[in-house]
mmCIF file of C-alpha atoms in Angstrom:
data_model
loop_
_atom_site.group_PDB
_atom_site.id
_atom_site.type_symbol
_atom_site.label_atom_id
_atom_site.label_comp_id
_atom_site.label_asym_id
_atom_site.label_seq_id
_atom_site.Cartn_x
_atom_site.Cartn_y
_atom_site.Cartn_z
ATOM 1 C CA MET F 26 -32.061 -92.891 83.371
ATOM 2 C CA ILE F 27 -28.748 -93.169 81.212
ATOM 3 C CA THR F 28 -30.662 -94.833 79.102
ATOM 4 C CA ASN F 29 -33.211 -92.002 78.809
ATOM 5 C CA ALA F 30 -30.688 -89.487 78.150
ATOM 6 C CA GLN F 31 -29.685 -91.387 75.796
ATOM 7 C CA LEU F 32 -32.628 -91.066 74.066
ATOM 8 C CA ASP F 33 -33.710 -87.875 74.745
ATOM 9 C CA ASN F 34 -30.748 -86.416 72.660
ATOM 10 C CA GLU F 35 -31.092 -88.871 70.121
ATOM 11 C CA LYS F 36 -34.494 -87.099 69.786
ATOM 12 C CA ALA F 37 -32.804 -83.907 70.053
ATOM 13 C CA THR F 38 -30.192 -84.561 67.033
ATOM 14 C CA LEU F 39 -32.608 -85.881 64.734
ATOM 15 C CA THR F 40 -34.636 -82.934 66.026
ATOM 16 C CA PHE F 41 -32.067 -80.713 65.099
ATOM 17 C CA GLU F 42 -31.539 -82.279 62.305
ATOM 18 C CA VAL F 43 -35.059 -82.781 60.787
ATOM 19 C CA GLU F 44 -34.899 -78.738 61.082
ATOM 20 C CA LEU F 45 -31.895 -77.921 58.912
ATOM 21 C CA MET F 46 -33.722 -80.410 56.083
ATOM 22 C CA LYS F 47 -37.225 -78.664 56.074
ATOM 23 C CA ASP F 48 -34.954 -75.248 55.913
ATOM 24 C CA ARG F 49 -32.596 -76.867 53.094
ATOM 25 C CA TYR F 50 -35.752 -78.049 51.128
ATOM 26 C CA THR F 51 -37.042 -74.282 51.926
ATOM 27 C CA GLU F 52 -34.839 -73.121 50.030
ATOM 28 C CA LEU F 53 -34.382 -75.147 47.801
ATOM 29 C CA GLU F 54 -37.799 -74.208 46.797
ATOM 30 C CA GLU F 55 -36.836 -70.424 46.921
ATOM 31 C CA ALA F 56 -34.426 -71.828 44.299
ATOM 32 C CA HIS F 57 -36.584 -73.670 42.343
ATOM 33 C CA THR F 58 -38.227 -71.159 42.514
ATOM 34 C CA GLN F 59 -36.419 -68.315 41.707
ATOM 35 C CA LEU F 60 -35.015 -70.922 38.491
ATOM 36 C CA THR F 61 -38.734 -70.791 37.674
ATOM 37 C CA LYS F 62 -39.226 -67.946 36.863
ATOM 38 C CA GLU F 63 -36.231 -66.340 35.723
ATOM 39 C CA HIS F 64 -35.982 -69.636 33.083
ATOM 40 C CA ARG F 65 -39.299 -67.334 32.105
ATOM 41 C CA LYS F 66 -37.959 -65.050 31.166
ATOM 42 C CA LYS F 67 -35.408 -66.646 29.079
ATOM 43 C CA CYS F 68 -37.654 -67.841 26.876
ATOM 44 C CA THR F 69 -39.580 -65.620 26.742
ATOM 45 C CA GLU F 70 -36.561 -62.927 26.427
ATOM 46 C CA TYR F 71 -35.794 -66.353 23.645
ATOM 47 C CA GLU F 72 -39.673 -65.334 21.843
ATOM 48 C CA GLN F 73 -38.065 -61.379 21.362
ATOM 49 C CA LEU F 74 -34.967 -61.732 19.913
ATOM 50 C CA ARG F 75 -36.590 -64.833 17.327
ATOM 51 C CA LYS F 76 -38.945 -62.442 15.931
ATOM 52 C CA VAL F 77 -36.799 -59.405 16.266
ATOM 53 C CA SER F 78 -34.232 -62.061 13.816
ATOM 54 C CA THR F 79 -37.493 -63.336 11.555
ATOM 55 C CA LYS F 80 -37.761 -59.408 11.146
ATOM 56 C CA LEU F 81 -34.638 -58.627 10.255
ATOM 57 C CA GLN F 82 -34.026 -61.119 8.330
ATOM 58 C CA GLU F 83 -37.683 -59.417 6.396
ATOM 59 C CA GLU F 84 -36.143 -56.768 6.387
ATOM 60 C CA VAL F 85 -32.321 -57.505 4.457
ATOM 61 C CA LYS F 86 -34.058 -59.606 2.045
ATOM 62 C CA ILE F 87 -36.080 -56.404 0.991
ATOM 63 C CA LEU F 88 -33.126 -54.782 1.227
ATOM 64 C CA ARG F 89 -31.930 -56.824 -0.843
ATOM 65 C CA SER F 90 -34.385 -56.984 -3.617
ATOM 66 C CA MET F 91 -33.943 -52.231 -3.084
ATOM 67 C CA LEU F 92 -30.391 -52.831 -3.552
ATOM 68 C CA GLN F 93 -31.324 -54.652 -6.797
ATOM 69 C CA GLU F 94 -33.817 -52.889 -8.338
ATOM 70 C CA ARG F 95 -31.516 -50.164 -7.674
ATOM 71 C CA ASP F 96 -28.327 -51.046 -9.475
ATOM 72 C CA GLN F 97 -31.812 -52.554 -12.199
ATOM 73 C CA LEU F 98 -32.914 -49.082 -12.520
ATOM 74 C CA ILE F 99 -29.185 -47.522 -12.234
ATOM 75 C CA GLN F 100 -28.278 -49.802 -15.576
ATOM 76 C CA GLU F 101 -31.073 -49.207 -16.877
ATOM 77 C CA TYR F 102 -31.131 -45.826 -16.747
ATOM 78 C CA GLY F 103 -27.790 -44.460 -17.029
ATOM 79 C CA LEU F 104 -28.038 -42.877 -13.504
ATOM 80 C CA VAL F 105 -25.357 -42.546 -11.270
ATOM 81 C CA VAL F 106 -25.064 -42.362 -6.941
ATOM 82 C CA MET F 107 -24.384 -38.962 -5.318
ATOM 83 C CA GLY F 108 -23.625 -37.559 -1.883
ATOM 84 C CA GLU F 109 -21.425 -37.234 0.958
ATOM 85 C CA GLU F 110 -19.754 -40.309 3.606
ATOM 86 C CA GLU F 111 -20.269 -40.101 6.431
ATOM 87 C CA ASN F 112 -17.361 -39.806 8.580
ATOM 88 C CA GLY F 113 -16.233 -42.608 10.660
ATOM 89 C CA ASP F 114 -15.534 -40.921 13.806
ATOM 90 C CA ASP F 115 -19.303 -40.166 13.591
ATOM 91 C CA ALA F 116 -20.231 -43.838 12.977
ATOM 92 C CA ASP F 117 -17.725 -44.914 15.449
ATOM 93 C CA HIS F 118 -19.863 -42.630 18.019
ATOM 94 C CA ILE F 119 -23.136 -42.995 17.244
ATOM 95 C CA GLU F 120 -21.731 -47.481 17.756
ATOM 96 C CA GLU F 121 -20.513 -46.291 21.380
ATOM 97 C CA ASP F 122 -24.230 -44.587 22.059
ATOM 98 C CA ASP F 123 -26.172 -47.411 21.008
ATOM 99 C CA ASP F 124 -27.569 -49.628 23.941
ATOM 100 C CA VAL F 125 -26.750 -52.838 23.414
ATOM 101 C CA ASP F 126 -29.361 -54.372 24.735
ATOM 102 C CA ASP F 127 -31.937 -52.276 22.066
ATOM 103 C CA LEU F 128 -33.255 -55.017 19.531
ATOM 104 C CA SER F 129 -36.044 -52.899 17.438
ATOM 105 C CA PRO F 130 -34.965 -52.564 14.221
ATOM 106 C CA ARG F 131 -32.783 -49.335 13.248
ATOM 107 C CA LYS F 132 -33.390 -46.838 10.019
ATOM 108 C CA LEU F 133 -31.613 -46.701 7.858
ATOM 109 C CA SER F 134 -30.191 -42.645 6.702
ATOM 110 C CA VAL F 135 -30.020 -42.356 3.776
ATOM 111 C CA LYS F 136 -27.521 -39.444 2.547
ATOM 112 C CA LYS F 137 -26.943 -40.442 -1.473
ATOM 113 C CA VAL F 138 -28.757 -39.661 -4.512
ATOM 114 C CA LEU F 139 -29.483 -41.005 -8.057
ATOM 115 C CA VAL F 140 -28.998 -37.824 -10.432
ATOM 116 C CA SER F 141 -28.609 -38.259 -14.189
ATOM 117 C CA GLN F 142 -25.100 -38.021 -15.670
ATOM 118 C CA GLU F 143 -26.392 -34.743 -17.089
ATOM 119 C CA ALA F 144 -27.173 -33.503 -12.789
ATOM 120 C CA ALA F 145 -23.851 -35.185 -12.480
ATOM 121 C CA GLU F 146 -21.621 -33.685 -15.083
ATOM 122 C CA LEU F 147 -23.386 -29.966 -13.014
ATOM 123 C CA LEU F 148 -23.014 -30.685 -9.865
ATOM 124 C CA SER F 149 -19.962 -32.336 -10.379
ATOM 125 C CA LYS F 150 -18.713 -29.047 -12.548
ATOM 126 C CA GLY F 151 -20.396 -26.375 -10.246
ATOM 127 C CA ALA F 152 -18.508 -23.504 -8.572
ATOM 128 C CA ALA F 153 -19.997 -24.342 -5.186
ATOM 129 C CA LYS F 154 -18.319 -26.342 -3.131
ATOM 130 C CA GLY F 155 -20.010 -28.697 -0.067
ATOM 131 C CA SER F 156 -22.553 -30.896 0.594
ATOM 132 C CA LEU F 157 -25.329 -31.648 -1.814
ATOM 133 C CA ASP F 158 -27.975 -29.424 0.021
ATOM 134 C CA VAL F 159 -25.555 -26.485 -0.466
ATOM 135 C CA ARG F 160 -24.951 -27.421 -4.195
ATOM 136 C CA LEU F 161 -28.409 -27.447 -4.816
ATOM 137 C CA ARG F 162 -29.941 -24.310 -2.531
ATOM 138 C CA LYS F 163 -26.422 -22.831 -4.739
ATOM 139 C CA PHE F 164 -28.841 -23.524 -8.229
ATOM 140 C CA GLY F 165 -31.600 -22.713 -6.755
ATOM 141 C CA GLU F 166 -30.552 -19.430 -5.686
ATOM 142 C CA GLU F 167 -28.696 -18.429 -9.044
ATOM 143 C CA LYS F 168 -32.052 -19.986 -11.033
ATOM 144 C CA ASN F 169 -33.881 -17.713 -8.792
ATOM 145 C CA ASP F 170 -31.488 -14.648 -10.020
ATOM 146 C CA LEU F 171 -32.114 -15.791 -13.479
ATOM 147 C CA GLU F 172 -35.798 -15.136 -13.241
ATOM 148 C CA ASP F 173 -35.305 -12.523 -11.550
ATOM 149 C CA GLN F 174 -33.149 -11.550 -14.644
ATOM 150 C CA VAL F 175 -35.183 -12.774 -17.465
ATOM 151 C CA ARG F 176 -38.466 -10.845 -15.464
ATOM 152 C CA ARG F 177 -36.615 -7.618 -15.511
ATOM 153 C CA LEU F 178 -35.493 -8.078 -19.204
ATOM 154 C CA LYS F 179 -38.769 -8.946 -20.217
ATOM 155 C CA LEU F 180 -40.152 -5.391 -17.809
ATOM 156 C CA GLU F 181 -37.652 -2.602 -19.904
ATOM 157 C CA LEU F 182 -38.691 -4.582 -23.558
ATOM 158 C CA GLU F 183 -41.851 -4.220 -22.737
ATOM 159 C CA GLU F 184 -41.542 -0.658 -22.080
ATOM 160 C CA GLU F 185 -39.255 -0.217 -25.166
ATOM 161 C CA ARG F 186 -41.651 -1.803 -27.189
ATOM 162 C CA ASN F 187 -43.955 1.753 -25.981
ATOM 163 C CA LYS F 188 -41.954 4.014 -26.191
ATOM 164 C CA ASN F 189 -41.964 3.122 -29.686
ATOM 165 C CA ARG F 190 -45.317 2.313 -30.524
ATOM 166 C CA ARG F 191 -46.221 5.830 -29.204
ATOM 167 C CA ARG F 192 -43.192 7.026 -31.617
ATOM 168 C CA GLU F 193 -44.680 5.424 -33.718
ATOM 169 C CA ASN F 194 -48.080 6.750 -34.093
ATOM 170 C CA GLY F 195 -47.328 10.157 -33.303
ATOM 171 C CA LEU F 196 -47.842 10.470 -30.466
ATOM 172 C CA ASP F 197 -46.554 13.790 -28.357
ATOM 173 C CA TYR F 198 -47.244 16.087 -25.777
ATOM 174 C CA GLU F 199 -49.060 18.726 -27.042
ATOM 175 C CA LYS F 200 -51.084 15.683 -28.483
ATOM 176 C CA GLN F 201 -51.196 14.218 -24.816
ATOM 177 C CA LYS F 202 -52.012 17.173 -23.388
ATOM 178 C CA GLU F 203 -55.233 17.811 -25.300
ATOM 179 C CA GLN F 204 -56.756 14.306 -25.122
ATOM 180 C CA SER F 205 -56.460 15.216 -21.169
ATOM 181 C CA LYS F 206 -58.024 17.731 -21.641
ATOM 182 C CA THR F 207 -60.945 16.028 -23.866
ATOM 183 C CA VAL F 208 -60.481 13.522 -21.411
ATOM 184 C CA ASN F 209 -61.271 15.263 -18.461
ATOM 185 C CA GLU F 210 -63.941 16.622 -20.614
ATOM 186 C CA TYR F 211 -65.510 14.037 -21.182
ATOM 187 C CA LYS F 212 -65.226 13.103 -17.610
ATOM 188 C CA PHE F 213 -66.991 16.319 -16.227
ATOM 189 C CA ARG F 214 -69.866 15.420 -19.031
ATOM 190 C CA VAL F 215 -69.230 12.146 -17.568
ATOM 191 C CA GLN F 216 -70.030 13.705 -13.630
ATOM 192 C CA LYS F 217 -72.543 15.910 -14.309
ATOM 193 C CA ALA F 218 -74.772 13.922 -16.906
ATOM 194 C CA GLU F 219 -74.141 11.413 -13.411
ATOM 195 C CA ALA F 220 -75.660 14.029 -11.479
ATOM 196 C CA GLU F 221 -79.337 14.598 -14.020
ATOM 197 C CA VAL F 222 -79.225 10.729 -13.368
ATOM 198 C CA SER F 223 -79.494 10.877 -9.946
ATOM 199 C CA THR F 224 -81.915 14.119 -10.435
ATOM 200 C CA LEU F 225 -83.808 12.134 -12.826
ATOM 201 C CA GLN F 226 -83.733 8.907 -10.420
ATOM 202 C CA ALA F 227 -85.608 10.736 -7.422
ATOM 203 C CA ASN F 228 -87.344 12.458 -9.725
ATOM 204 C CA VAL F 229 -88.770 8.493 -11.018
ATOM 205 C CA VAL F 230 -89.266 7.821 -7.209
ATOM 206 C CA ARG F 231 -91.125 10.801 -6.318
ATOM 207 C CA LEU F 232 -93.502 9.979 -9.110
ATOM 208 C CA ASP F 233 -93.504 6.206 -8.315
ATOM 209 C CA ALA F 234 -94.921 7.513 -4.883
ATOM 210 C CA LEU F 235 -97.554 9.687 -6.427
ATOM 211 C CA LEU F 236 -98.404 7.006 -8.683
ATOM 212 C CA THR F 237 -98.637 4.530 -5.668
ATOM 213 C CA ARG F 238 -100.458 7.820 -3.681
ATOM 214 C CA TYR F 239 -103.351 8.278 -6.856
ATOM 215 C CA LYS F 240 -103.544 4.819 -7.486
ATOM 216 C CA THR F 241 -104.627 3.744 -3.725
ATOM 217 C CA GLN F 242 -106.800 6.986 -4.593
ATOM 218 C CA SER F 243 -107.845 5.073 -7.951
ATOM 219 C CA GLU F 244 -109.217 2.351 -5.870
ATOM 220 C CA GLU F 245 -110.484 3.844 -3.221
ATOM 221 C CA LEU F 246 -112.930 5.340 -6.269
ATOM 222 C CA GLU F 247 -113.425 2.698 -8.058
ATOM 223 C CA SER F 248 -115.154 0.515 -4.702
ATOM 224 C CA SER F 249 -116.835 3.598 -4.213
ATOM 225 C CA GLU F 250 -118.229 3.548 -8.145
ATOM 226 C CA GLU F 251 -118.963 0.000 -7.808
ATOM 227 C CA GLU F 252 -120.909 0.622 -4.614
ATOM 228 C CA LEU F 253 -122.671 3.373 -6.342
ATOM 229 C CA LYS F 254 -123.767 1.682 -9.149
ATOM 230 C CA LEU F 255 -124.918 -1.163 -6.467
ATOM 231 C CA GLU F 256 -126.882 1.573 -4.890
ATOM 232 C CA LYS F 257 -127.759 3.122 -8.222
ATOM 233 C CA ARG F 258 -128.700 -0.376 -9.438
ATOM 234 C CA LYS F 259 -130.358 -1.000 -5.874
ATOM 235 C CA LEU F 260 -133.071 1.985 -6.668
ATOM 236 C CA GLN F 261 -133.724 1.284 -10.095
ATOM 237 C CA ARG F 262 -135.370 -1.713 -8.977
ATOM 238 C CA GLU F 263 -137.088 0.058 -6.422
ATOM 239 C CA LEU F 264 -138.178 1.771 -9.110
ATOM 240 C CA ARG F 265 -139.080 0.533 -11.630
ATOM 241 C CA ASP F 266 -141.077 -2.104 -8.652
ATOM 242 C CA ALA F 267 -142.684 1.430 -8.424
ATOM 243 C CA GLN F 268 -143.674 1.765 -11.637
ATOM 244 C CA SER F 269 -144.853 -1.417 -11.738
ATOM 245 C CA ARG F 270 -147.288 -0.871 -8.710
ATOM 246 C CA LEU F 271 -148.623 3.298 -10.068
ATOM 247 C CA GLU F 272 -149.083 0.815 -13.481
ATOM 248 C CA GLU F 273 -151.816 -1.386 -11.557
ATOM 249 C CA LEU F 274 -152.635 1.133 -9.432
ATOM 250 C CA GLU F 275 -153.837 3.713 -11.775
ATOM 251 C CA THR F 276 -155.367 0.268 -13.605
ATOM 252 C CA THR F 277 -157.630 -0.424 -11.678
ATOM 253 C CA ASN F 278 -157.894 3.775 -10.820
ATOM 254 C CA ASN F 279 -158.993 3.502 -14.549
ATOM 255 C CA HIS F 280 -160.988 0.569 -14.294
ATOM 256 C CA LEU F 281 -163.165 1.931 -11.051
ATOM 257 C CA ILE F 282 -162.601 4.957 -12.960
ATOM 258 C CA LYS F 283 -165.339 3.323 -15.998
ATOM 259 C CA ARG F 284 -166.834 0.979 -13.376
ATOM 260 C CA PHE F 285 -167.824 4.554 -11.560
ATOM 261 C CA ASP F 286 -169.064 5.879 -15.111
ATOM 262 C CA LYS F 287 -171.721 3.243 -15.429
ATOM 263 C CA LEU F 288 -172.750 3.762 -12.351
ATOM 264 C CA LYS F 289 -173.351 6.812 -13.317
ATOM 265 C CA ASN F 290 -174.834 6.010 -16.457
ATOM 266 C CA ALA F 291 -177.405 3.508 -15.234
ATOM 267 C CA ARG F 292 -178.691 5.970 -11.958
ATOM 268 C CA SER F 293 -179.111 8.626 -14.888
ATOM 269 C CA ASN F 294 -181.444 6.092 -16.963
ATOM 270 C CA LEU F 295 -182.543 4.725 -14.328
ATOM 271 C CA LEU F 296 -183.754 8.329 -12.779
ATOM 272 C CA LYS F 297 -185.368 9.230 -16.616
ATOM 273 C CA ASP F 298 -187.311 5.648 -16.524
ATOM 274 C CA LEU F 299 -188.907 6.681 -13.004
ATOM 275 C CA SER F 300 -189.306 10.729 -14.311
ATOM 276 C CA GLN F 301 -190.761 9.152 -17.481
ATOM 277 C CA ASP F 302 -193.434 6.389 -15.172
ATOM 278 C CA PRO F 303 -196.528 8.087 -14.720
ATOM 279 C CA ALA F 304 -197.204 8.244 -10.906
#
C-alpha cells in the first residue's frame, strides 16, 4: 500500500512537472514567434533605411554636382550670390518639430539667388531695405511709375505736336467752324443720298417683283404660243391632207366627166347612126 501511494505521488509529481514543461515550451514558442516577427520587422526597417540611405547618398552626389556647377557658373560669368540668411531660432524650431522617425528625403528651401554684379550693386545701393522680394517689388513699382511718366510725356508731346501742326496750318476757329458747317452739309447730303438710295432700292425690289411676274406671264404665253403653233401645224397638216384628197376627188371627177362626155358622144353617134339607117 505504501509503495502504491509513493508511486501515485511520484506520478502526480511527474505529471505536474510535465505540465509545467509543456507550459514552459508553449511560452518559449510564443516568445520565439514574437522574436521572429520582431526580426522580420527589423529586417524590413533595415531595408527601408538602406534604401533611404542610398537615395540620400544619390541626392548628396547630385547636390554636390549642382554646387560645383553653380561655383563654375559663378566663376565664369562673375555672378554674385544674394539673399537672406535664416534665423537660428527658426532653424532650431524646425529641427525640433521634425519627426525623428520620418526618414523620407527632405527638400531644401532655396532662399538665395544668383545675380550679376550690376544687379547686385543696384540692389545693394537701392533705397528699399528688407528682403530680396521687397526690393524687387520696389524696383517693379518704380519701373511702373517711370513707364507711366513716359506715357504721360508721350501724350503731352503728341498734344503739343498737334497744336503746333494746327498753328502751322493756320487753322483758326472761324475756319474750323466753316469746315464743320461744310462737313455737316456733306453729312446732310449723304443722308439725303442714302434716303434716295433706299427709295431706289425699294423701287428696284418692286420692279424686280414686276419683272418676275412678267417673266412668269411671258413663259406662260410662250408655252401657249407653242401649243398654238403645234395646233396650227396640226391644222395645216390636216388642211394639206384635205387639199390632197380634194385634188384627188377633182381629178377623179374630171376623169368621170370626160368618160361621161365620151359616153354621151358615143350615144349621140349611135343614135345618129340608128336614125340614118333605113328601116
